[in-house]
Every structure is written in C-alpha cells, then in structure tokens.
Coordinates of C-alpha atoms and ligand atoms in Angstrom, one line a residue:
M208 CA 69.7 101.0 107.9
S209 CA 71.7 103.7 109.1
N210 CA 72.6 101.3 112.4
E211 CA 76.4 101.0 110.3
K212 CA 76.7 104.6 109.5
I213 CA 76.0 105.7 113.0
A214 CA 78.1 103.7 114.9
E215 CA 81.2 104.9 112.7
M216 CA 79.7 108.2 113.6
F217 CA 80.7 107.1 117.2
Y218 CA 83.3 105.3 116.8
D219 CA 85.3 108.9 114.6
I220 CA 84.1 110.9 117.4
A221 CA 85.4 108.6 120.6
D222 CA 89.5 108.9 118.0
M223 CA 88.7 112.3 117.7
L224 CA 88.0 113.6 122.0
E225 CA 90.8 111.0 122.6
I226 CA 93.0 113.2 120.4
E227 CA 92.1 115.7 122.4
D228 CA 92.1 114.3 125.7
V229 CA 89.0 114.0 126.8
Q230 CA 88.4 111.9 129.7
W231 CA 85.5 109.5 129.3
E232 CA 83.5 110.5 126.9
P233 CA 85.7 108.5 123.9
R234 CA 84.2 105.7 126.3
A235 CA 80.7 106.2 126.2
Y236 CA 80.6 107.2 122.3
R237 CA 82.5 103.5 122.2
K238 CA 80.0 101.8 124.0
A239 CA 77.2 103.3 122.0
A240 CA 78.9 102.7 118.8
M241 CA 78.4 99.0 119.8
T242 CA 74.8 98.6 120.9
I243 CA 74.0 100.4 117.7
S244 CA 76.0 98.1 115.7
T245 CA 74.8 95.2 117.3
L246 CA 71.0 96.1 117.0
P247 CA 69.1 93.3 114.8
V248 CA 66.2 96.3 114.6
D249 CA 66.6 99.8 111.6
I250 CA 67.4 102.3 114.5
K251 CA 65.3 104.8 113.4
Q252 CA 62.7 102.6 114.2
I253 CA 63.7 102.4 118.0
Y254 CA 63.7 106.4 117.8
E255 CA 60.2 106.2 116.5
Q256 CA 59.4 104.4 119.2
G257 CA 61.4 106.8 121.6
K258 CA 62.9 104.0 122.8
L259 CA 66.7 105.2 122.2
M260 CA 67.4 105.6 125.9
N261 CA 66.4 102.3 126.6
L262 CA 69.4 101.2 124.9
E263 CA 72.4 100.5 126.8
G264 CA 74.8 103.2 127.0
I265 CA 72.4 105.3 125.5
G266 CA 72.4 108.4 127.0
A267 CA 70.4 111.9 126.7
S268 CA 73.1 113.7 124.3
I269 CA 74.1 110.4 122.3
S270 CA 70.1 109.7 121.6
K271 CA 70.1 113.6 120.4
S272 CA 73.3 113.1 118.6
I273 CA 71.3 110.2 117.1
E274 CA 68.3 112.4 116.5
E275 CA 69.6 114.5 114.9
Y276 CA 71.2 112.0 112.1
L277 CA 67.8 110.5 111.8
K278 CA 65.9 114.1 110.9
T279 CA 68.9 115.7 109.3
G280 CA 71.8 113.4 108.0
S281 CA 74.5 115.0 109.9
M282 CA 76.0 115.1 112.7
K283 CA 77.5 118.4 114.1
K284 CA 79.8 117.1 117.0
Y285 CA 81.6 114.6 114.2
T286 CA 81.3 117.5 111.1
D287 CA 82.9 120.4 113.8
L288 CA 85.6 117.9 114.4
K289 CA 86.6 115.8 111.5
K290 CA 87.1 119.3 110.3
K291 CA 89.7 119.2 113.1
Y292 CA 90.4 116.1 112.2
P293 CA 90.0 114.3 108.1
I294 CA 91.5 111.8 108.9
D295 CA 90.3 108.1 107.4
F296 CA 90.3 106.8 111.3
H297 CA 87.4 104.5 110.1
I298 CA 90.2 102.3 108.2
F299 CA 92.9 103.2 110.8
R300 CA 91.0 101.5 114.0
K301 CA 91.8 98.2 111.8
I302 CA 95.3 98.3 111.3
Q303 CA 97.3 97.1 114.9
G304 CA 99.3 100.1 115.9
M305 CA 97.6 102.4 114.3
G306 CA 95.3 104.3 117.4
P307 CA 94.2 107.7 117.2
K308 CA 97.0 109.9 118.7
R309 CA 99.9 107.9 116.2
A310 CA 97.4 108.4 113.5
Y311 CA 96.9 112.3 114.0
V312 CA 100.9 113.1 114.8
L313 CA 101.3 111.3 111.1
Y314 CA 98.8 113.4 109.8
K315 CA 100.5 116.8 111.2
K316 CA 103.9 116.1 110.4
L317 CA 103.7 114.1 107.0
G318 CA 99.8 114.7 106.0
V319 CA 98.9 111.2 107.0
R320 CA 95.0 111.4 105.7
D321 CA 94.3 107.9 104.7
I322 CA 95.7 104.4 103.6
G323 CA 97.1 105.4 100.5
D324 CA 99.6 108.6 102.6
L325 CA 100.1 105.6 104.9
K326 CA 101.5 103.3 102.0
D327 CA 103.6 106.4 100.9
A328 CA 105.2 107.6 103.9
L329 CA 106.0 104.6 104.6
E330 CA 107.3 103.4 101.9
K331 CA 109.8 106.7 101.8
N332 CA 110.5 105.4 105.4
K333 CA 109.4 109.4 106.4
V334 CA 108.0 107.6 109.3
R335 CA 111.0 106.4 111.5
S336 CA 112.2 109.5 112.1
L337 CA 108.9 111.1 114.1
E338 CA 109.7 111.1 117.7
G339 CA 107.9 108.4 119.3
F340 CA 108.2 106.4 116.4
G341 CA 111.9 105.0 115.3
E342 CA 113.1 102.7 113.0
K343 CA 111.5 99.5 114.5
S344 CA 107.6 100.8 115.2
Q345 CA 107.8 101.7 111.1
E346 CA 108.8 98.8 110.1
Q347 CA 105.9 96.8 113.2
L348 CA 103.8 99.4 111.0
K349 CA 104.5 98.1 107.5
H350 CA 103.9 94.9 108.8
N351 CA 100.6 95.5 109.9
L352 CA 99.4 97.4 107.0
Q353 CA 100.4 94.5 104.5
A354 CA 98.9 92.1 107.0
F355 CA 95.7 94.4 106.3
M356 CA 95.9 94.4 103.0
K357 CA 95.6 90.6 102.8
V358 CA 92.6 90.4 105.1
K359 CA 90.5 93.3 103.0
E360 CA 90.0 91.5 100.2
E361 CA 86.2 91.2 101.6
R362 CA 83.7 89.0 100.1
K363 CA 80.0 89.8 99.7
M364 CA 77.2 87.5 100.5
L365 CA 75.8 86.0 97.1
G366 CA 71.9 86.3 99.1
Y367 CA 72.7 90.6 97.9
V368 CA 74.7 90.2 95.3
I369 CA 73.4 86.8 93.3
D370 CA 70.0 89.6 91.1
Y371 CA 72.7 91.8 90.5
F372 CA 75.0 88.6 88.9
E373 CA 72.1 87.1 87.0
T374 CA 71.1 90.3 85.4
L375 CA 74.6 91.6 84.6
A376 CA 74.7 87.6 83.1
D377 CA 71.6 88.3 81.1
K378 CA 72.3 91.3 79.4
L379 CA 76.0 89.8 78.3
R380 CA 73.5 87.4 76.8
K381 CA 70.6 89.8 74.8
S382 CA 73.9 92.0 73.7
G383 CA 74.2 90.1 70.9
F384 CA 77.9 89.5 71.4
F385 CA 78.3 86.3 73.2
D386 CA 76.8 82.9 71.7
R387 CA 76.9 81.5 75.7
V388 CA 77.0 83.3 78.6
E389 CA 77.0 81.3 82.7
I390 CA 77.9 81.7 85.6
A391 CA 80.6 79.5 87.1
G392 CA 82.7 79.4 90.3
S393 CA 81.4 80.2 93.5
A394 CA 78.4 81.8 93.0
R395 CA 77.1 78.6 90.3
R396 CA 77.8 76.2 93.4
M397 CA 75.2 79.2 96.0
K398 CA 78.0 79.5 98.1
E399 CA 76.8 81.3 100.7
T400 CA 79.9 84.1 100.1
V401 CA 81.5 84.5 97.0
G402 CA 85.3 86.2 96.3
D403 CA 84.4 87.4 93.0
L404 CA 81.8 86.4 90.1
D405 CA 83.0 84.4 87.2
I406 CA 81.2 84.3 83.9
L407 CA 82.1 81.6 81.2
A408 CA 81.4 82.8 77.7
T409 CA 81.6 81.7 74.2
S410 CA 81.4 84.4 71.4
K411 CA 82.5 85.1 67.4
R412 CA 83.9 88.1 68.0
P413 CA 85.8 87.8 71.4
E414 CA 87.5 91.2 70.7
A415 CA 84.2 93.3 70.2
S416 CA 82.7 91.2 73.6
M417 CA 84.9 91.8 75.8
D418 CA 85.1 95.7 74.1
F419 CA 81.0 95.3 75.3
F420 CA 81.8 93.8 78.6
T421 CA 84.6 96.3 79.9
K422 CA 82.4 99.5 78.7
M423 CA 78.9 98.2 81.3
K424 CA 77.7 100.3 83.2
E425 CA 78.0 97.8 85.9
V426 CA 82.1 98.2 85.3
S427 CA 84.1 100.3 87.4
G428 CA 87.4 99.4 86.3
I429 CA 89.0 97.0 84.3
I430 CA 91.8 94.6 86.0
V431 CA 93.6 92.7 82.7
K432 CA 91.7 92.8 79.8
G433 CA 92.5 90.4 76.7
D434 CA 90.5 88.0 74.3
T435 CA 90.2 85.1 76.3
K436 CA 90.2 86.1 79.7
T437 CA 89.2 90.3 81.0
S438 CA 89.1 90.7 84.8
V439 CA 86.9 94.1 86.0
K440 CA 85.7 95.9 89.2
L441 CA 82.3 96.1 89.7
D442 CA 80.2 98.6 91.0
V443 CA 79.5 96.6 94.0
G444 CA 82.7 96.2 95.0
I445 CA 83.2 93.1 94.2
N446 CA 86.5 91.6 91.0
C447 CA 84.6 89.9 87.8
D448 CA 86.7 87.7 85.4
L449 CA 85.2 87.0 81.9
R450 CA 86.3 83.9 80.3
V451 CA 85.9 83.0 76.7
V452 CA 86.3 80.0 75.3
P453 CA 86.3 78.0 72.8
D454 CA 83.2 75.9 72.1
G455 CA 84.1 72.3 72.5
S456 CA 85.6 73.0 75.9
F457 CA 83.0 75.1 77.4
G458 CA 81.7 72.0 79.0
A459 CA 85.5 71.3 80.4
A460 CA 85.6 74.9 81.1
M461 CA 81.9 75.1 83.4
Q462 CA 83.2 72.1 85.0
Y463 CA 87.0 73.5 85.8
F464 CA 85.8 77.0 86.6
T465 CA 83.0 76.1 89.0
G466 CA 85.6 73.5 91.2
N467 CA 85.3 74.2 93.5
K468 CA 89.5 73.4 93.5
D469 CA 89.4 70.6 95.9
H470 CA 86.4 68.5 93.9
N471 CA 89.0 69.9 91.1
V472 CA 91.9 67.9 92.8
K473 CA 90.7 64.8 93.6
L474 CA 88.2 64.7 89.5
R475 CA 92.1 65.0 88.0
K476 CA 93.8 62.5 90.0
I477 CA 91.1 60.3 89.0
A478 CA 91.6 61.3 85.8
I479 CA 95.5 60.5 85.7
S480 CA 94.5 57.2 87.2
K481 CA 92.1 56.5 84.1
G482 CA 95.4 57.3 82.5
L483 CA 93.6 60.4 80.9
K484 CA 94.2 64.0 81.1
L485 CA 91.7 66.6 82.7
N486 CA 91.8 70.2 82.0
E487 CA 89.5 73.6 81.1
Y488 CA 89.9 72.2 78.1
G489 CA 88.9 68.7 78.0
V490 CA 89.7 65.0 79.1
F491 CA 92.7 63.9 76.8
R492 CA 93.8 60.2 76.0
G493 CA 97.0 61.1 74.8
S494 CA 96.3 64.6 72.8
K495 CA 93.1 63.0 71.9
S496 CA 90.4 64.9 73.7
I497 CA 87.8 62.7 74.7
A498 CA 85.6 65.0 76.3
G499 CA 84.9 68.8 77.1
A500 CA 81.7 70.1 74.9
T501 CA 79.1 69.2 78.3
E502 CA 79.6 68.7 81.4
K503 CA 78.2 65.8 81.7
E504 CA 80.6 64.0 79.1
V505 CA 83.5 65.1 81.4
Y506 CA 81.6 63.2 84.1
A507 CA 80.9 60.8 82.3
V508 CA 84.2 59.7 80.9
L509 CA 85.5 59.9 84.3
D510 CA 82.7 57.6 85.3
M511 CA 80.8 59.6 87.4
E512 CA 77.0 61.2 87.2
E513 CA 76.5 64.7 86.5
M514 CA 76.2 66.0 90.1
E515 CA 74.7 69.7 91.0
P516 CA 77.4 72.4 90.8
E517 CA 75.9 72.9 94.8
L518 CA 77.2 69.7 96.0
R519 CA 80.8 70.1 94.6
E520 CA 82.4 70.5 98.0
N521 CA 84.8 68.0 98.5
M522 CA 82.4 66.1 100.8
G523 CA 82.2 63.1 99.7
E524 CA 79.9 63.6 95.9
I525 CA 82.9 61.9 93.8
E526 CA 82.7 59.2 95.6
A527 CA 78.9 58.8 95.6
A528 CA 79.1 59.9 92.2
Q529 CA 80.9 57.0 91.5
K530 CA 78.9 54.7 93.3
N531 CA 75.4 56.1 91.4
S532 CA 74.5 57.1 95.1
L533 CA 74.3 60.9 94.8
P534 CA 71.7 62.8 96.3
K535 CA 68.0 63.6 94.7
V536 CA 68.8 67.0 96.2
V537 CA 65.3 69.3 96.7
G538 CA 65.3 71.0 93.8
Y539 CA 64.3 75.4 94.1
D540 CA 60.9 75.1 91.8
M541 CA 60.0 72.2 95.4
I542 CA 59.6 74.8 97.7
L543 CA 55.9 75.4 98.2
G544 CA 56.0 78.5 100.5
D545 CA 58.6 79.8 103.4
L546 CA 58.2 79.8 107.1
H547 CA 59.5 82.4 108.7
S548 CA 59.0 85.9 108.3
H549 CA 58.2 89.0 110.0
T550 CA 55.8 91.2 109.8
K551 CA 55.9 94.9 111.7
N552 CA 53.8 94.1 114.3
S553 CA 57.4 92.9 116.0
D554 CA 60.5 94.5 113.4
G555 CA 59.4 94.3 110.1
L556 CA 59.1 97.0 107.9
N557 CA 55.6 95.7 105.6
T558 CA 51.9 94.9 107.2
L559 CA 50.7 91.6 107.3
E560 CA 48.5 92.4 104.0
E561 CA 51.7 93.2 102.5
M562 CA 53.5 90.5 103.2
V563 CA 51.1 88.0 102.1
E564 CA 50.0 89.8 99.0
A565 CA 54.1 89.3 98.2
A566 CA 54.4 85.9 98.9
A567 CA 51.1 85.8 96.5
K568 CA 53.1 87.6 93.3
L569 CA 56.4 84.8 94.3
G570 CA 53.3 82.3 93.7
F571 CA 54.1 81.1 97.7
E572 CA 51.2 78.1 98.1
Y573 CA 52.0 79.1 102.2
L574 CA 53.5 82.1 104.0
A575 CA 54.6 81.6 107.7
I576 CA 54.3 84.8 110.1
T577 CA 57.0 84.4 112.8
D578 CA 57.1 87.3 114.5
H579 CA 59.1 88.3 117.7
S580 CA 58.1 87.0 121.3
K581 CA 57.4 90.0 124.2
G582 CA 60.8 89.1 125.6
L583 CA 62.6 90.5 123.1
R584 CA 62.1 94.0 124.1
I585 CA 64.1 95.6 121.0
A586 CA 62.1 94.5 118.2
N587 CA 58.7 95.2 119.7
G588 CA 57.8 91.4 120.6
L589 CA 53.8 90.2 120.3
D590 CA 52.9 89.4 124.2
E591 CA 49.8 86.5 124.0
K592 CA 47.4 89.3 124.1
R593 CA 49.1 91.3 120.4
F594 CA 49.1 87.9 119.2
M595 CA 45.7 86.7 119.6
G596 CA 44.7 89.9 117.6
L597 CA 47.2 89.2 114.9
H598 CA 45.4 85.6 114.9
K599 CA 42.4 87.1 113.9
A600 CA 43.3 89.4 111.2
I601 CA 45.4 85.8 109.8
D602 CA 42.3 84.2 110.0
K603 CA 40.5 87.1 108.2
I604 CA 43.1 86.9 105.4
N605 CA 42.8 83.3 105.1
E606 CA 39.3 83.6 104.0
K607 CA 40.0 85.3 101.0
S608 CA 44.1 85.1 99.9
S609 CA 45.6 82.9 97.6
V610 CA 48.5 82.2 100.3
R611 CA 47.4 80.5 102.8
V612 CA 48.9 82.2 106.3
L613 CA 50.2 80.0 109.0
K614 CA 49.8 81.5 112.9
G615 CA 53.7 81.3 113.8
V616 CA 56.0 82.5 116.7
E617 CA 59.9 82.8 117.2
L618 CA 60.0 82.7 120.5
E619 CA 62.4 83.3 122.5
I620 CA 63.9 80.2 124.7
L621 CA 64.4 82.2 127.8
K622 CA 68.0 82.3 130.7
D623 CA 66.1 79.6 132.4
G624 CA 64.9 77.1 129.0
S625 CA 61.9 78.1 130.1
L626 CA 59.7 79.5 127.2
D627 CA 58.4 82.7 126.5
L628 CA 54.6 82.6 125.8
P629 CA 52.1 80.3 127.9
A630 CA 51.5 77.0 126.6
K631 CA 48.1 77.5 125.3
T632 CA 49.2 80.6 123.1
L633 CA 51.9 77.9 121.6
R634 CA 49.3 75.3 121.6
S635 CA 47.5 78.3 119.2
M636 CA 49.8 78.5 116.9
D637 CA 50.4 76.2 113.3
I638 CA 54.2 76.9 114.3
V639 CA 56.7 77.6 116.9
I640 CA 60.3 78.6 116.0
G641 CA 62.0 78.2 119.8
A642 CA 65.2 81.0 119.0
L643 CA 68.2 81.9 120.8
H644 CA 69.0 85.7 120.7
Q645 CA 70.2 87.3 124.0
N646 CA 72.5 86.2 127.1
T647 CA 73.9 83.7 124.7
K648 CA 77.5 83.6 126.0
M649 CA 76.5 81.4 128.7
P650 CA 79.0 78.4 129.5
R651 CA 78.6 75.8 126.8
K652 CA 76.5 72.9 129.1
E653 CA 73.7 75.1 130.6
L654 CA 73.4 76.7 126.9
T655 CA 72.8 73.8 125.3
N656 CA 70.7 72.7 128.3
R657 CA 68.5 75.8 127.4
V658 CA 67.7 74.9 124.2
V659 CA 67.8 71.1 125.1
K660 CA 64.7 72.1 127.6
A661 CA 63.3 74.0 125.0
I662 CA 62.9 71.1 122.4
E663 CA 62.2 68.8 124.9
S664 CA 58.9 70.9 126.0
G665 CA 56.6 69.7 123.6
L666 CA 56.0 73.6 122.7
I667 CA 58.7 73.5 119.7
T668 CA 58.1 73.1 116.6
T669 CA 61.5 73.8 115.4
V670 CA 65.0 75.2 116.4
A671 CA 65.5 78.9 114.8
H672 CA 68.9 79.6 113.0
P673 CA 70.4 77.7 115.5
T674 CA 74.4 78.1 115.4
G675 CA 73.0 82.5 116.2
R676 CA 76.0 83.3 113.8
K677 CA 76.2 85.9 111.1
I678 CA 78.9 85.7 108.9
G679 CA 82.0 88.0 109.1
E680 CA 80.6 89.4 112.5
R681 CA 79.4 87.0 115.1
E682 CA 80.2 83.5 115.8
A683 CA 78.7 80.5 116.5
F684 CA 77.1 79.8 119.7
D685 CA 79.2 77.8 121.9
L686 CA 77.1 74.5 122.1
D687 CA 76.8 70.3 121.6
Y688 CA 75.6 70.9 118.9
Q689 CA 75.3 66.7 118.7
K690 CA 73.4 66.8 121.5
I691 CA 71.1 69.3 120.1
F692 CA 70.5 67.3 116.4
E693 CA 70.2 64.4 119.2
T694 CA 67.0 65.7 121.0
C695 CA 65.5 67.3 118.1
S696 CA 65.2 63.5 116.2
K697 CA 64.0 62.3 119.6
N698 CA 61.4 64.8 120.1
E699 CA 60.9 65.3 116.2
V700 CA 61.1 69.1 116.1
A701 CA 63.0 70.2 113.6
L702 CA 66.0 72.6 112.5
E703 CA 65.7 75.7 110.5
I704 CA 67.8 76.4 108.0
D705 CA 67.7 80.6 108.0
G706 CA 68.4 82.0 104.2
F707 CA 68.3 85.8 105.3
P708 CA 72.2 85.7 103.9
D709 CA 73.8 86.8 107.3
R710 CA 72.8 84.3 109.0
S711 CA 73.1 81.6 106.8
D712 CA 72.3 79.1 109.3
L713 CA 72.6 76.1 110.0
P714 CA 75.8 76.5 107.9
F715 CA 75.5 73.5 104.9
N716 CA 78.3 71.7 106.2
M717 CA 76.1 70.9 109.5
V718 CA 73.5 70.4 107.3
K719 CA 74.9 67.6 106.2
E720 CA 75.6 66.0 109.3
A721 CA 72.7 66.8 111.5
K722 CA 70.6 65.1 108.5
A723 CA 72.4 61.9 109.3
Y724 CA 70.6 62.3 112.6
G725 CA 67.2 61.6 110.7
L726 CA 66.7 65.0 111.1
I727 CA 63.7 67.0 109.3
F728 CA 64.7 70.8 108.3
T729 CA 62.5 73.6 107.7
L730 CA 63.2 77.2 105.5
G731 CA 62.8 80.4 106.2
S732 CA 63.6 83.5 104.4
D733 CA 63.6 85.1 107.8
A734 CA 62.7 88.1 106.0
H735 CA 61.6 91.8 108.0
R736 CA 60.4 93.3 104.4
K737 CA 58.6 92.1 101.4
D738 CA 61.4 92.3 99.4
Q739 CA 63.3 90.2 101.3
L740 CA 60.7 86.9 100.5
R741 CA 63.7 86.3 97.6
F742 CA 65.7 84.9 100.3
I743 CA 63.7 81.1 100.5
R744 CA 65.9 80.7 97.7
M745 CA 69.5 80.6 99.5
A746 CA 67.4 78.6 102.0
T747 CA 66.9 76.0 99.2
A748 CA 70.1 76.8 98.5
I749 CA 71.6 75.6 101.6
A750 CA 69.6 72.8 102.2
R751 CA 70.9 70.8 98.3
R752 CA 74.8 71.6 99.7
G753 CA 73.8 70.1 103.0
W754 CA 72.1 67.1 100.2
L755 CA 68.9 68.1 101.5
E756 CA 66.2 65.6 99.4
K757 CA 62.6 66.1 98.9
K758 CA 61.6 64.6 102.0
D759 CA 63.8 66.2 104.1
V760 CA 62.4 69.5 103.8
I761 CA 58.6 70.3 105.3
N762 CA 58.6 73.2 103.1
A763 CA 58.6 70.9 100.0
M764 CA 55.0 69.8 101.6
H765 CA 51.5 70.6 100.7
Y766 CA 49.8 73.8 103.5
K767 CA 47.6 70.5 104.5
D768 CA 50.2 68.3 105.3
V769 CA 52.9 71.0 107.0
L770 CA 49.5 71.0 109.2
K771 CA 49.5 68.0 110.1
L772 CA 52.8 67.9 111.1
R773 CA 52.5 70.1 113.6
R774 CA 50.0 68.1 115.5
Ligands
DGT1062 P1 85.4 82.6 95.1 O1 86.0 83.4 94.4 O2 86.8 82.8 96.4 O3 84.2 82.5 96.8 O4 85.6 80.8 95.1 P2 85.7 80.0 93.5 O5 85.5 78.6 94.3 O6 84.5 80.7 92.7 O7 87.2 80.4 93.2 P3 88.0 80.9 92.1 O8 87.2 82.4 92.0 O9 89.6 81.6 92.7 O10 88.2 79.7 91.3 C1 87.2 80.0 90.2 C2 87.4 78.4 90.0 O11 88.5 77.5 89.6 C3 87.5 77.6 91.5 O12 86.3 76.9 92.0 C4 88.3 76.2 90.9 C5 88.7 76.3 89.1 N1 90.6 76.7 90.5 C6 90.4 78.0 91.0 N2 91.8 78.0 91.1 C7 92.1 76.1 90.8 C8 93.2 75.5 91.1 O13 95.0 76.2 91.6 N3 93.0 74.1 90.6 C9 92.7 73.8 90.4 N4 92.1 72.1 89.6 N5 91.1 74.3 90.4 C10 91.5 76.2 90.4
CA1063 CA1 85.0 83.8 92.2
CA1064 CA1 87.8 83.9 90.1

C-alpha cells in the first residue's frame, strides 16, 4: 500500500513548509497525512473510485498530489522542497525537541542530515554554541536522543515474518551443516510480536555451520560470530540468534530459550525446591545431569506434563501442569474453515471466485465471505441489494465448489447501537459479525451500551475484533469488557479472534478471561487478499495461547454444524 509512503511525504512537506514560514498549508498537509495514515484500505482504491476528495482534509490540490504520486511514483512539490532540505525529518519528528526549524538550523550550521550526524554533533558538543541552543538544550537533546534509541528497537508482527522464519530454518536444515534446527523464543510461542528470532541447532561442524549461516542471503550484517552463538541482522529488519548446543542438552536448551522468562524463572524455583538445578544444559542433581535431551524429560523430572509452547507465558500453565489439568488446546489441523474474509465487493482485492479458489488450495472445508456493510463508506460497504447479488453468486459457487461458502457480513454497529442492515437481510445470512469502526471515541458507558444493544438484538452471531486495537497504532476501545463477555454469554453470541497480524484481537490474555464466561469463539483471517487467508493460523495461535480447546472454537466444527449454530 502507498498509504504510509504518501502520509510520510505529506508530513515531510508540512515540516519543510514550516521552515519556509508558510502559513496554514503545513497544517493542511498534516491533516491529510493523518487521514491517509489511518485509512483502513489502500488509497489507490479510493483514487480509482474517484473518491479522494470525500476524505477528511483532502481538497483539490492535495488530491492532485496523491494522483501524481500514484501515477508517476513521485511528487514534484516534495522533490523540489527536499532538494532544499535534505534532512531526515521522518526520524527527527520522533525525537522530542527536534522540530523542523531546529532541525534546519542544525543542518545549516553543522550539516546534520540524519540521526548519525545528530549523534555526532551532540557527542562533540557542537550544538551548545549555536544560536538559540545553549548548554541546557544540548543536554536535553542528548537525553531525548537516548530515549528515542531505546524505543527504536522495533518488534515485528509474527504473522508477517513467520513464513520467512520457517523458510530460513528450513534452509539451515537442508544445508547439511546441521543435525537439528528448531525455532525457539517468542516465535515458537507464537507471540503476536517478536523482538528477534531465536534458532537452536546441533552440529558436528560448528565453525563451518556458522560460516554457512553468516553467508546466507537473508543476513545483512553480523553482530557477533562464535562457534556456539552467532547473532546477525536479517534483511527483514530483525536480529537472529543462532545457538549451536550439545546434543544431550538440546531439550534443555529448547526449554530455556523458548521461555518466556517468567515461565523459566518459576520453573527454576521449582527445581531448586526439589534440590535440583535447572539451566540451559539440563537438570542436575549435584553435578549429575538427570535430564536434558528432550523437553519432555526436563518437565518430567520436575513432575510436570510437557506443555505446548504457546502456553508458556506464566499464566497458570505451570500450576496446571503440576495438577495434570492442562487444557487440550485446539490443534492447528483441527481448524476446518475461516469465518472472516473480504472480497473486491467491499475493500478486498480479490474476487469471490479467487478467494474461494485460494481457500480450496489451503484445504478449507468452508469460507465465510464477510464483506463490509454500507455504513463503512470508506470500505465501499454493501447495501441490501448488493448483498443479494453477492448471495446469488455464492449460491452458484456452492453448487460446484469443494469449499462451502458461507454468506456473511462484517456489520457496522451504528452510533446508537442499531444495525446497519435490515433484520430481514441479516436473517438471510449464515454469519453476522457486528463491528465497531466509526465514532468509537465515546464515553465508556455509551460505547459499551452500543455494543450490548447489538449483541441483544438477536441478529448478530459474533462480535468482530472486540477491542479494536491495532498493534503499535491504536489502543483498545474503552469498553466494559466484562459486561460485553457477560452479554455475549447470555445471548449466545460468539467473540471473534481476528488473526490479521496488526489486529490480533482478542488478545490472548483476554481470550483466557473471556473463556471463563463460557463463551464460544470464531476465528477469522480477516483476509483482504487471497494470500492473507494464511492468517487463520495466527488466529488459531491466539486461541491456543488463550487456552481454548476444540469445543470452544466454532471453526473446529464441520460446515453443517456451523450452520446449525446460526439458528
Ligand atoms: P522477544 O525476542 O522479545 O520477542 O521474546 P523472547 O521470549 O524470544 O526473548 P529473548 O529472545 O530475549 O530470549 C529468548 C528466551 O531466552 C526467553 O523467552 C527466555 C530465555 N531468557 C532470556 N533471558 C532470560 C533470563 O534472564 N532468565 C531466564 N531464566 N531466561 C531467559
Ligand atoms: Ca526472541
Ligand atoms: Ca534472542
């Protein structure tokens, strides 16, 4: 999507115009940037529909610039200004005290263009002598730069990199240099975001193996290289630690480096209480190793069942394992279909036929098409009539396709809690996912009542991405979640686990909470393109991390039973 790129260019233009002391315009560009960066759809689509000027803060001249960029890949206004101000505003915007005018002074007087130059100038104490700066503001800037560097270590959303991780691990396996290769760390726990990739391996030729690893095309830089541990930068913008461990310690190392840390700390305490010592090499009584080759034996000597990596978050799994009461979490292979997806009819990229074909390739038994309803104008939501047309097309596909297609909608819950489509239309659908997308900044009580009213309508089957959070972008809605869970439970309405990486919603800890209300869950990829159907796996991971069992998940049922549930 070009959204982010265009928004950043507009923010840059605003900064540069501010340096030039232009009135008003900077504000207009910032407003437009804000609108574009929060669009739920590709701006290109909106442009193609000729609807750019319907967007908030986008008038004739800004929409021309957008068009220019989409057509030519550049924007003259931006390029011209940038020639005068070759400054990395994008980064400086994130550092407190580095407004555009100050950035410009630093550029003109000291040649500071980017963060490296800034660091250099500060370290050499060149900033304090500049007019308008002084000792105090130099120290302040040093402090702010440091604070920025700390938060800069970005985490990646696992859904976007998991296939890449697995391919990388596979290449190591097939290289012939290693005997075993496994992913550990947060990626193995299927945490929604990961700080780095941890890989464990065994090898008879550690030195040659590490050479092979550091020369892989995915590796963009070496941080440390040794025979037992090598850390590199991967070209996707994340680090990778590869550890080569002794065969007999592989299980202990897997346990240790899978974590999480709190889980490990508690486990180690339990070992101590039994007169044992636990570390990444094994479990020891005195100096004698009593377990270490497999994870199972490590847990066993601590009197515990082995548990799924997804559960290892110190959320009660250790206590449950001690009592033999771990949940039998739903398996990835038990998920028979996807209950949330979009087509070109609303804001998706692919046709109904293409989505169904892709679902067939993935071996789905069924796929729910849940395009947006009319109230979400920006996503080209469908009205009753267009839904009728879509349903006819679905009926036709169902006559011949191996994949059963469910008729659904991601339905706007309107400002007053009423629903965006007539009851008759909704009753004709197999799945109705009620969703909040607009006007969500209401007082908690009002917003909660709005959702409660929708749940009590008897017309929705599921509440979509219940918290509305977007990782790194938007906080969860201010809702009384306990009330929502209670109401869902009473009205037999399901909660959705949306596996789209940015959403990952419900978050896993809340899944576990909600389960205690006796709720049932639907899983959805929220795919807007056929290749995104793979995100059903991420939804399943969240279900597992939230302790859900087969019976808690509608997608583990066959098509016929899913339909019955609706009634
Ligand atoms: P991440 O990378 O931030 O997404 O999260 P993790 O869990 O992969 O953490 P990472 O890469 O720092 O370390 C991998 C595992 O190593 C972690 O899950 C548990 C273990 N570990 C790391 N530091 C400690 C520690 O100080 N104590 C113990 N007991 N285990 C640790
Ligand atoms: Ca890690
Ligand atoms: Ca690590």
